[in-house]
Amino acid sequence: MWQFRIPTWIVLYLLGLLVQTALLPQIFPIGYVPNLVLPITVIIALYETPRRGLAAGLIGGLMQDLWAGRLWGINALTFALLGYAIAHLESRIARDNVFVPGLLAGLAQLLVVPFQWVILRVFGFPFAWSEFMHPLPVWLLFSMLVTPAIGGILGFKPRYEASRRYARSAR
Amino acid sequence: MGGFIFRWRRPIIIVLVIMVVSLSLSFTARVHSKVISLSNLIGTVVSPASASLTYLGNKVGAGVGTVGQLFTLQQENVQLKQKLLLYNSMKLELSELSQENNQLRGLLNLRTAASGWQLVGASVIARNPDTWLQTVVINRGTRAGVHPGMAVIVPQGVVGRVVAATPVSSTVMLILDANSGVGAQDVRSQSAGIVNGRDPVSGQLTFQLFSHHPDVLQGDAVVTSSYSQYYPPGLLLGQVSKVTQTAYGLTETATVIPAVNFNQLENVMVVLSHPSGTSLPPIYGGGGR
């Protein structure tokens, strides 16, 4: 049941942010470093209720905002909405471990970048649309590949399945 | 009689054989040249067969030897592959060390050139998780004398300035950041303006010029000006790549390619203090004015 605990989410986001700030910049050029909070939010929200999906996104986004040190709330808002939407969608779609997380993460990436561009413009960061969107293909591919990989490594299960296994092992 | 021969047949045969061999030896010793010719004749007659057999024997021997060697060769191959891998990794390591050595040598030269300046070396340990914010974290803080507002440089030019410091680390806002503004001037024409971070992806800077008709040309070097609040004057910012007019043609804006390669930012220098009125040698952007 560890996957449903908030401290687990915090540890996951912490590890993700560490990799994102210290390791990925060694691989990707400046401006193209992908986000790991998004795939983690998608994976957590896929097995959660909308309210808890929202909470997970809020925690991850807030952690990224605190880490980044400017415009506190932009990532919290973005990922909270994303967590809610993914968890809401989860009950309406067929679930598998590879294609659905990958496609949802790709779709999320497609929506998150323009959404953040609008928010940034409103709050005084007038980045050019074309230049802001330039790394999108890289991020799209990254999130579509990395999200199922993270899901596979963590081995998250739906709540009913996890609790059945938990009940069986308790017996 | 018959009984006697039968009884002594073995010694008789032995004695006869010894006698025949002795006679043959004695005879052939005397006519050995004829014996050699005979032997040669036999050799000539059977030579194709012997040659074929020898050839076959050699081939089979070689084949058997190769099969035997296969195991040795396999081991040798594995060893050679391991050695190759080792040499390749050594080569890679050597090239990395050479690159690092160049960087450190550059920093050392910078430190020597700026002898009156108080500099502290630092390594970049992390970047900002938001791609549109161009800040990095360095491993020197207030304990090393680093405080907000201090300029951060490398031999190639200006990196940025410290915006926050803890006892052990500091956050540096790169000149690429959208919130960064550096008082700058064109080295050739002395046209002054502000260099702003333009966008996070292209990594280019915008040189907003103050004058209505500034004299800025493509290829001009842009350095920090003496009006700059945080940066010592004369530090290289970059090179003008394009000059454009603003929307109503009132002022001109130049696009500047930064002198620093921000993708390979590993070691930097924080300027703790510098004597006023001093500038660096021309190779670092200073002294040319």
Coordinates of C-alpha atoms in Angstrom, one line a residue:
Chain A
M1 CA 0.0 0.0 0.0
W2 CA 3.1 2.2 0.0
Q3 CA 2.1 3.7 -3.3
F4 CA -0.9 5.5 -1.8
R5 CA 1.0 7.2 0.9
I6 CA 1.9 10.9 0.6
P7 CA 5.4 10.5 2.0
T8 CA 6.0 8.1 -0.9
W9 CA 4.9 10.7 -3.4
I10 CA 7.2 13.3 -1.7
V11 CA 10.2 11.0 -1.9
L12 CA 9.4 10.2 -5.6
Y13 CA 9.1 13.9 -6.5
L14 CA 12.3 14.7 -4.6
L15 CA 14.2 12.0 -6.5
G16 CA 12.7 13.2 -9.7
L17 CA 13.7 16.8 -9.1
L18 CA 17.2 15.8 -8.1
V19 CA 17.6 13.9 -11.4
Q20 CA 16.0 16.8 -13.3
T21 CA 18.3 19.4 -11.9
A22 CA 21.6 17.5 -11.5
L23 CA 21.7 14.7 -14.0
L24 CA 19.5 15.6 -17.0
P25 CA 21.3 18.9 -17.7
Q26 CA 24.4 16.8 -18.3
I27 CA 22.6 15.0 -21.1
F28 CA 20.2 17.7 -22.6
P29 CA 21.3 21.1 -23.8
I30 CA 20.2 24.2 -21.9
G31 CA 16.6 25.0 -22.6
Y32 CA 15.7 21.4 -23.5
V33 CA 16.0 19.7 -20.1
P34 CA 12.8 17.7 -19.7
N35 CA 10.5 17.7 -16.7
L36 CA 10.2 14.6 -14.5
V37 CA 7.4 15.9 -12.2
L38 CA 5.0 15.5 -15.1
P39 CA 5.6 11.7 -15.7
I40 CA 5.5 11.1 -11.9
T41 CA 2.2 13.0 -11.5
V42 CA 0.7 11.0 -14.4
I43 CA 1.8 7.7 -12.9
I44 CA 0.5 8.5 -9.4
A45 CA -2.8 10.0 -10.7
L46 CA -3.5 7.0 -12.9
Y47 CA -4.1 4.9 -9.8
E48 CA -5.8 7.6 -7.7
T49 CA -9.2 9.3 -7.2
P50 CA -9.5 12.8 -8.8
R51 CA -9.1 14.5 -5.4
R52 CA -6.0 12.6 -4.5
G53 CA -4.6 13.0 -8.1
L54 CA -5.1 16.7 -7.6
A55 CA -3.3 16.6 -4.2
A56 CA -0.4 14.6 -5.8
G57 CA 0.0 17.1 -8.6
L58 CA -0.2 20.0 -6.1
I59 CA 2.6 18.5 -4.0
G60 CA 4.9 17.8 -7.0
G61 CA 4.2 21.2 -8.5
L62 CA 4.7 23.0 -5.3
M63 CA 8.0 21.2 -4.7
Q64 CA 9.2 22.2 -8.2
D65 CA 8.1 25.8 -7.5
L66 CA 10.0 25.9 -4.2
W67 CA 13.0 24.4 -5.9
A68 CA 12.9 26.8 -8.8
G69 CA 12.6 29.8 -6.5
R70 CA 10.4 32.1 -8.6
L71 CA 6.7 32.3 -9.5
W72 CA 5.5 30.0 -6.7
G73 CA 2.3 28.4 -7.8
I74 CA 2.7 28.1 -11.6
N75 CA 3.8 24.4 -11.4
A76 CA 1.5 23.7 -8.4
L77 CA -1.5 24.9 -10.4
T78 CA -0.5 23.2 -13.6
F79 CA 0.3 19.8 -12.1
A80 CA -2.7 19.9 -9.7
L81 CA -5.0 20.3 -12.7
L82 CA -3.1 17.7 -14.5
G83 CA -3.3 15.2 -11.6
Y84 CA -7.1 15.9 -11.4
A85 CA -7.6 15.4 -15.1
I86 CA -5.6 12.2 -15.3
A87 CA -7.3 10.7 -12.3
H88 CA -10.7 11.7 -13.7
L89 CA -9.9 10.1 -17.1
E90 CA -8.6 7.0 -15.5
S91 CA -12.0 5.6 -14.6
R92 CA -13.2 6.2 -18.2
I93 CA -10.4 4.5 -20.2
A94 CA -9.0 1.1 -20.5
R95 CA -5.8 0.8 -18.6
D96 CA -2.5 -0.9 -19.6
N97 CA 1.0 -0.4 -18.3
V98 CA 2.7 0.9 -21.5
F99 CA 0.5 2.7 -24.0
V100 CA -2.0 4.5 -21.8
P101 CA 0.6 6.1 -19.5
G102 CA 2.8 7.0 -22.5
L103 CA -0.1 8.5 -24.5
L104 CA -1.5 10.3 -21.5
A105 CA 1.9 11.8 -20.6
G106 CA 2.3 12.9 -24.2
L107 CA -1.1 14.5 -24.2
A108 CA -0.4 16.1 -20.9
Q109 CA 2.9 17.5 -22.2
L110 CA 1.1 18.9 -25.2
L111 CA -1.3 20.8 -22.9
V112 CA 1.0 21.8 -20.1
V113 CA 3.6 23.8 -22.2
P114 CA 1.0 26.1 -23.9
F115 CA -0.8 26.5 -20.5
Q116 CA 2.4 27.5 -18.8
W117 CA 3.3 29.9 -21.7
V118 CA 0.0 31.7 -21.1
I119 CA 0.5 31.9 -17.3
L120 CA 4.1 33.2 -17.8
R121 CA 2.9 35.8 -20.3
V122 CA 0.2 37.0 -17.8
F123 CA 2.8 37.3 -15.1
G124 CA 5.4 39.2 -17.1
F125 CA 7.5 36.7 -18.9
P126 CA 6.7 37.4 -22.6
F127 CA 8.5 34.5 -24.2
A128 CA 8.1 34.1 -28.0
W129 CA 5.6 31.3 -28.8
S130 CA 7.8 29.7 -31.4
E131 CA 10.9 29.7 -29.2
F132 CA 9.0 28.5 -26.2
M133 CA 7.5 25.6 -28.2
H134 CA 10.8 24.6 -29.8
P135 CA 11.8 21.9 -27.2
L136 CA 8.3 20.4 -27.2
P137 CA 9.0 17.4 -29.6
V138 CA 12.0 16.4 -27.3
W139 CA 9.8 16.7 -24.2
L140 CA 7.0 14.9 -25.8
L141 CA 9.1 11.9 -26.8
F142 CA 10.8 11.9 -23.4
S143 CA 7.6 11.9 -21.4
M144 CA 6.0 9.2 -23.7
L145 CA 9.0 6.9 -23.1
V146 CA 9.9 7.7 -19.5
T147 CA 6.4 7.6 -18.0
P148 CA 5.8 3.9 -18.8
A149 CA 9.4 3.2 -17.7
I150 CA 8.8 4.9 -14.3
G151 CA 5.5 3.0 -14.0
G152 CA 7.2 -0.3 -14.8
I153 CA 10.0 0.4 -12.2
L154 CA 7.6 1.4 -9.5
G155 CA 5.1 -1.4 -10.3
F156 CA 2.1 0.7 -9.2
K157 CA -1.2 -1.2 -9.1
P158 CA -4.9 -0.1 -8.9
R159 CA -6.2 0.3 -5.4
Y160 CA -8.6 -2.7 -5.5
E161 CA -5.8 -4.9 -6.7
A162 CA -3.3 -3.7 -4.2
S163 CA -5.7 -4.0 -1.3
R164 CA -6.7 -7.5 -2.4
R165 CA -3.0 -8.5 -2.4
Y166 CA -2.6 -6.8 0.9
A167 CA -5.6 -8.6 2.4
R168 CA -4.3 -11.9 1.0
S169 CA -0.8 -11.4 2.5
A170 CA -2.4 -10.3 5.9
R171 CA -4.4 -13.5 6.0
Chain B
M1 CA 65.9 -85.3 -38.5
G2 CA 62.5 -83.7 -39.0
G3 CA 61.9 -83.9 -35.3
F4 CA 65.2 -82.2 -34.5
I5 CA 64.5 -79.2 -36.8
F6 CA 61.0 -78.8 -35.5
R7 CA 62.2 -78.8 -31.9
W8 CA 65.0 -76.3 -32.6
R9 CA 63.0 -74.2 -35.1
R10 CA 63.1 -70.9 -33.2
P11 CA 66.8 -70.7 -32.6
I12 CA 67.4 -71.8 -36.2
I13 CA 65.1 -69.1 -37.5
I14 CA 66.9 -66.5 -35.3
V15 CA 70.3 -67.6 -36.5
L16 CA 69.2 -67.6 -40.1
V17 CA 67.7 -64.1 -39.8
I18 CA 71.0 -62.9 -38.2
M19 CA 72.9 -64.5 -41.0
V20 CA 70.7 -62.9 -43.7
V21 CA 70.8 -59.5 -42.1
S22 CA 74.6 -59.8 -41.8
L23 CA 74.9 -60.8 -45.4
S24 CA 72.6 -58.0 -46.6
L25 CA 74.5 -55.5 -44.5
S26 CA 77.8 -56.7 -45.8
F27 CA 76.6 -56.7 -49.4
T28 CA 74.8 -53.3 -49.3
A29 CA 77.9 -51.8 -47.6
R30 CA 79.9 -52.8 -50.6
V31 CA 77.4 -51.7 -53.3
H32 CA 75.7 -48.8 -51.4
S33 CA 75.6 -46.5 -54.5
K34 CA 73.3 -49.0 -56.2
V35 CA 71.2 -49.4 -53.1
I36 CA 70.8 -45.6 -53.0
S37 CA 69.7 -45.5 -56.6
L38 CA 67.2 -48.2 -56.0
S39 CA 65.9 -46.4 -53.0
N40 CA 65.7 -43.2 -55.1
L41 CA 63.8 -45.1 -57.8
I42 CA 61.3 -46.3 -55.2
G43 CA 61.0 -42.8 -53.8
T44 CA 60.4 -41.4 -57.2
V45 CA 57.7 -44.0 -57.9
V46 CA 55.9 -43.4 -54.7
S47 CA 56.6 -39.7 -54.5
P48 CA 53.1 -38.5 -55.7
A49 CA 51.5 -40.6 -53.1
S50 CA 53.9 -39.5 -50.4
A51 CA 53.4 -35.9 -51.4
S52 CA 49.6 -36.2 -51.3
L53 CA 49.8 -37.9 -48.0
T54 CA 52.2 -35.3 -46.6
Y55 CA 49.9 -32.6 -47.9
L56 CA 46.9 -34.3 -46.4
G57 CA 48.7 -34.8 -43.1
N58 CA 49.8 -31.2 -43.0
K59 CA 46.2 -30.0 -43.6
V60 CA 44.7 -32.3 -41.1
G61 CA 47.4 -31.4 -38.6
A62 CA 46.8 -27.7 -39.2
G63 CA 43.0 -28.3 -38.9
V64 CA 43.4 -30.2 -35.6
G65 CA 45.8 -27.5 -34.4
T66 CA 43.3 -24.8 -35.3
V67 CA 40.5 -26.6 -33.5
G68 CA 42.8 -26.8 -30.5
Q69 CA 43.7 -23.2 -30.9
L70 CA 40.0 -22.1 -31.1
F71 CA 39.7 -22.1 -27.3
T72 CA 42.9 -20.2 -26.9
L73 CA 41.9 -17.7 -29.6
Q74 CA 38.5 -17.2 -28.0
Q75 CA 40.2 -16.4 -24.7
E76 CA 42.6 -14.2 -26.5
N77 CA 39.8 -12.4 -28.3
V78 CA 38.0 -11.7 -25.0
Q79 CA 41.2 -10.4 -23.5
L80 CA 41.8 -8.2 -26.5
K81 CA 38.3 -6.9 -26.4
Q82 CA 38.6 -6.1 -22.7
K83 CA 41.9 -4.3 -23.5
L84 CA 40.2 -2.3 -26.3
L85 CA 37.4 -1.3 -24.0
L86 CA 39.9 -0.2 -21.4
Y87 CA 41.9 1.8 -24.0
N88 CA 38.7 3.4 -25.3
S89 CA 37.5 4.4 -21.9
M90 CA 41.1 5.6 -21.1
K91 CA 40.9 7.7 -24.3
L92 CA 37.6 9.1 -23.3
E93 CA 38.8 9.8 -19.8
L94 CA 41.9 11.5 -21.3
S95 CA 39.9 13.7 -23.5
E96 CA 37.6 14.7 -20.6
L97 CA 40.6 15.4 -18.5
S98 CA 42.2 17.4 -21.2
Q99 CA 39.0 19.4 -21.5
E100 CA 38.8 19.9 -17.8
N101 CA 42.5 20.8 -17.8
N102 CA 41.9 23.5 -20.4
Q103 CA 39.0 24.9 -18.4
L104 CA 41.0 24.9 -15.2
R105 CA 44.1 26.4 -17.0
G106 CA 41.8 29.1 -18.4
L107 CA 40.5 29.9 -14.8
L108 CA 44.1 29.9 -13.6
N109 CA 45.1 32.3 -16.3
L110 CA 42.1 34.5 -15.5
R111 CA 43.1 34.5 -11.8
T112 CA 46.6 35.5 -12.8
A113 CA 45.4 38.2 -15.2
A114 CA 43.1 39.6 -12.5
S115 CA 45.8 39.6 -9.9
G116 CA 44.3 42.5 -8.0
W117 CA 40.9 40.9 -8.0
Q118 CA 39.6 38.7 -5.3
L119 CA 38.1 35.6 -6.9
V120 CA 36.8 32.3 -5.6
G121 CA 36.5 29.2 -7.7
A122 CA 33.2 27.2 -7.6
S123 CA 31.6 24.3 -9.4
V124 CA 28.1 24.2 -10.9
I125 CA 26.1 21.5 -9.0
A126 CA 22.6 21.9 -10.3
R127 CA 20.4 23.8 -12.6
N128 CA 16.9 25.2 -12.2
P129 CA 14.1 22.7 -12.7
D130 CA 12.1 25.2 -14.7
T131 CA 13.6 25.6 -18.2
W132 CA 12.4 29.1 -18.6
L133 CA 14.4 30.2 -15.5
Q134 CA 18.1 30.3 -16.2
T135 CA 19.7 29.9 -12.8
V136 CA 22.4 27.5 -11.6
V137 CA 23.5 26.4 -8.1
I138 CA 27.2 26.6 -7.3
N139 CA 29.0 24.9 -4.4
R140 CA 30.3 28.0 -2.7
G141 CA 28.3 30.1 -0.2
T142 CA 28.6 32.8 2.4
R143 CA 31.3 30.7 4.2
A144 CA 33.5 31.2 1.2
G145 CA 32.6 34.9 1.1
V146 CA 30.0 34.7 -1.7
H147 CA 27.1 37.1 -1.3
P148 CA 24.1 38.2 -3.5
G149 CA 25.1 40.7 -6.2
M150 CA 28.5 39.3 -6.9
A151 CA 29.5 38.7 -10.5
V152 CA 30.3 35.2 -11.7
I153 CA 32.7 34.9 -14.6
V154 CA 34.7 32.3 -16.6
P155 CA 37.7 33.0 -18.9
Q156 CA 35.3 33.3 -21.9
G157 CA 33.2 36.0 -20.3
V158 CA 30.3 36.8 -18.0
V159 CA 28.2 34.0 -16.6
G160 CA 25.8 35.9 -14.4
R161 CA 25.4 37.2 -10.8
V162 CA 24.7 35.6 -7.4
V163 CA 21.1 36.2 -6.5
A164 CA 20.9 34.1 -3.3
A165 CA 23.5 32.5 -1.0
T166 CA 23.4 30.0 1.8
P167 CA 26.5 29.1 3.9
V168 CA 27.5 26.3 1.5
S169 CA 25.9 27.1 -1.9
S170 CA 24.7 30.0 -4.0
T171 CA 22.2 30.5 -6.8
V172 CA 23.5 32.3 -9.8
M173 CA 21.2 34.0 -12.3
L174 CA 22.7 33.5 -15.7
I175 CA 22.7 36.4 -18.2
L176 CA 20.4 34.3 -20.3
D177 CA 17.6 34.6 -17.7
A178 CA 14.6 36.7 -18.7
N179 CA 14.9 38.8 -15.6
S180 CA 18.6 39.5 -16.2
G181 CA 19.7 42.9 -17.3
V182 CA 23.4 43.9 -17.7
G183 CA 24.6 47.4 -18.4
A184 CA 26.7 46.9 -21.6
Q185 CA 28.4 48.7 -24.4
D186 CA 29.8 48.1 -27.8
V187 CA 33.6 47.9 -27.7
R188 CA 34.1 49.5 -31.2
S189 CA 31.6 52.4 -31.1
Q190 CA 31.0 52.7 -27.3
S191 CA 27.2 52.6 -27.9
A192 CA 25.6 51.8 -24.6
G193 CA 22.5 49.8 -23.7
I194 CA 21.3 46.9 -21.7
V195 CA 21.8 43.2 -22.5
N196 CA 18.8 41.2 -21.5
G197 CA 18.2 37.4 -21.5
R198 CA 16.1 36.8 -24.6
D199 CA 14.6 33.4 -24.5
P200 CA 15.5 30.1 -22.8
V201 CA 15.9 28.0 -25.8
S202 CA 18.0 29.8 -28.4
G203 CA 20.3 31.0 -25.7
Q204 CA 20.8 34.4 -27.3
L205 CA 20.8 37.8 -25.7
T206 CA 19.1 41.1 -26.7
F207 CA 21.2 44.3 -26.6
Q208 CA 18.7 47.1 -26.2
L209 CA 20.5 50.3 -27.2
F210 CA 19.8 53.6 -25.6
S211 CA 20.7 55.9 -28.5
H212 CA 18.2 56.5 -31.4
H213 CA 21.0 56.0 -34.0
P214 CA 23.5 53.8 -32.4
D215 CA 26.5 52.6 -34.3
V216 CA 26.4 48.8 -33.8
L217 CA 27.6 46.3 -36.5
Q218 CA 27.5 42.6 -36.8
G219 CA 30.6 41.0 -35.3
D220 CA 31.1 43.8 -32.7
A221 CA 32.1 42.7 -29.2
V222 CA 29.9 43.7 -26.3
V223 CA 31.2 44.1 -22.8
T224 CA 29.9 45.2 -19.5
S225 CA 29.8 48.9 -19.0
S226 CA 30.9 51.0 -16.1
Y227 CA 27.3 51.8 -15.5
S228 CA 26.6 48.2 -14.6
Q229 CA 25.4 47.8 -11.0
Y230 CA 26.8 44.4 -10.4
Y231 CA 29.5 43.7 -12.9
P232 CA 33.0 45.1 -13.2
P233 CA 33.4 47.0 -16.4
G234 CA 35.0 45.5 -19.5
L235 CA 34.0 41.9 -19.1
L236 CA 33.1 40.2 -22.4
L237 CA 29.4 39.4 -22.8
G238 CA 29.3 38.3 -26.4
Q239 CA 29.3 39.2 -30.1
V240 CA 26.6 41.0 -32.1
S241 CA 25.0 38.6 -34.6
K242 CA 22.1 40.8 -35.9
V243 CA 20.9 44.4 -35.7
T244 CA 17.2 45.1 -36.0
Q245 CA 15.0 48.2 -35.5
T246 CA 12.2 48.1 -32.9
A247 CA 8.6 48.2 -34.0
Y248 CA 8.3 52.0 -34.7
G249 CA 11.9 52.4 -35.8
L250 CA 12.7 54.5 -32.8
T251 CA 15.6 52.5 -31.4
E252 CA 17.7 49.6 -32.5
T253 CA 18.1 46.2 -30.9
A254 CA 21.0 43.9 -31.5
T255 CA 21.0 40.1 -31.0
V256 CA 24.1 39.0 -29.1
I257 CA 25.5 35.5 -29.1
P258 CA 27.0 34.9 -25.6
A259 CA 30.7 34.4 -25.3
V260 CA 30.1 31.7 -22.7
N261 CA 29.0 28.2 -23.7
F262 CA 26.3 27.7 -21.1
N263 CA 26.0 24.0 -22.0
Q264 CA 29.5 23.3 -20.8
L265 CA 29.4 25.3 -17.6
E266 CA 31.2 23.3 -14.9
N267 CA 33.7 25.6 -13.1
V268 CA 33.2 29.3 -12.6
M269 CA 34.8 32.2 -10.6
V270 CA 32.9 34.5 -8.3
V271 CA 34.3 38.0 -8.1
L272 CA 34.4 38.8 -4.4
S273 CA 36.0 42.2 -4.9
H274 CA 38.0 44.1 -7.5
P275 CA 39.9 47.3 -7.4
S276 CA 37.8 50.1 -8.8
G277 CA 38.8 51.4 -12.2
T278 CA 40.6 48.2 -13.1
S279 CA 39.7 46.1 -16.1
L280 CA 40.9 42.7 -17.4
P281 CA 43.3 42.2 -20.4
P282 CA 41.7 42.4 -23.9
I283 CA 41.4 38.6 -24.2
Y284 CA 38.9 38.7 -21.4
G285 CA 37.0 41.6 -23.0
G286 CA 38.7 44.3 -20.9
G287 CA 41.3 47.0 -21.7
G288 CA 40.1 47.5 -25.2
R289 CA 38.3 50.6 -24.6

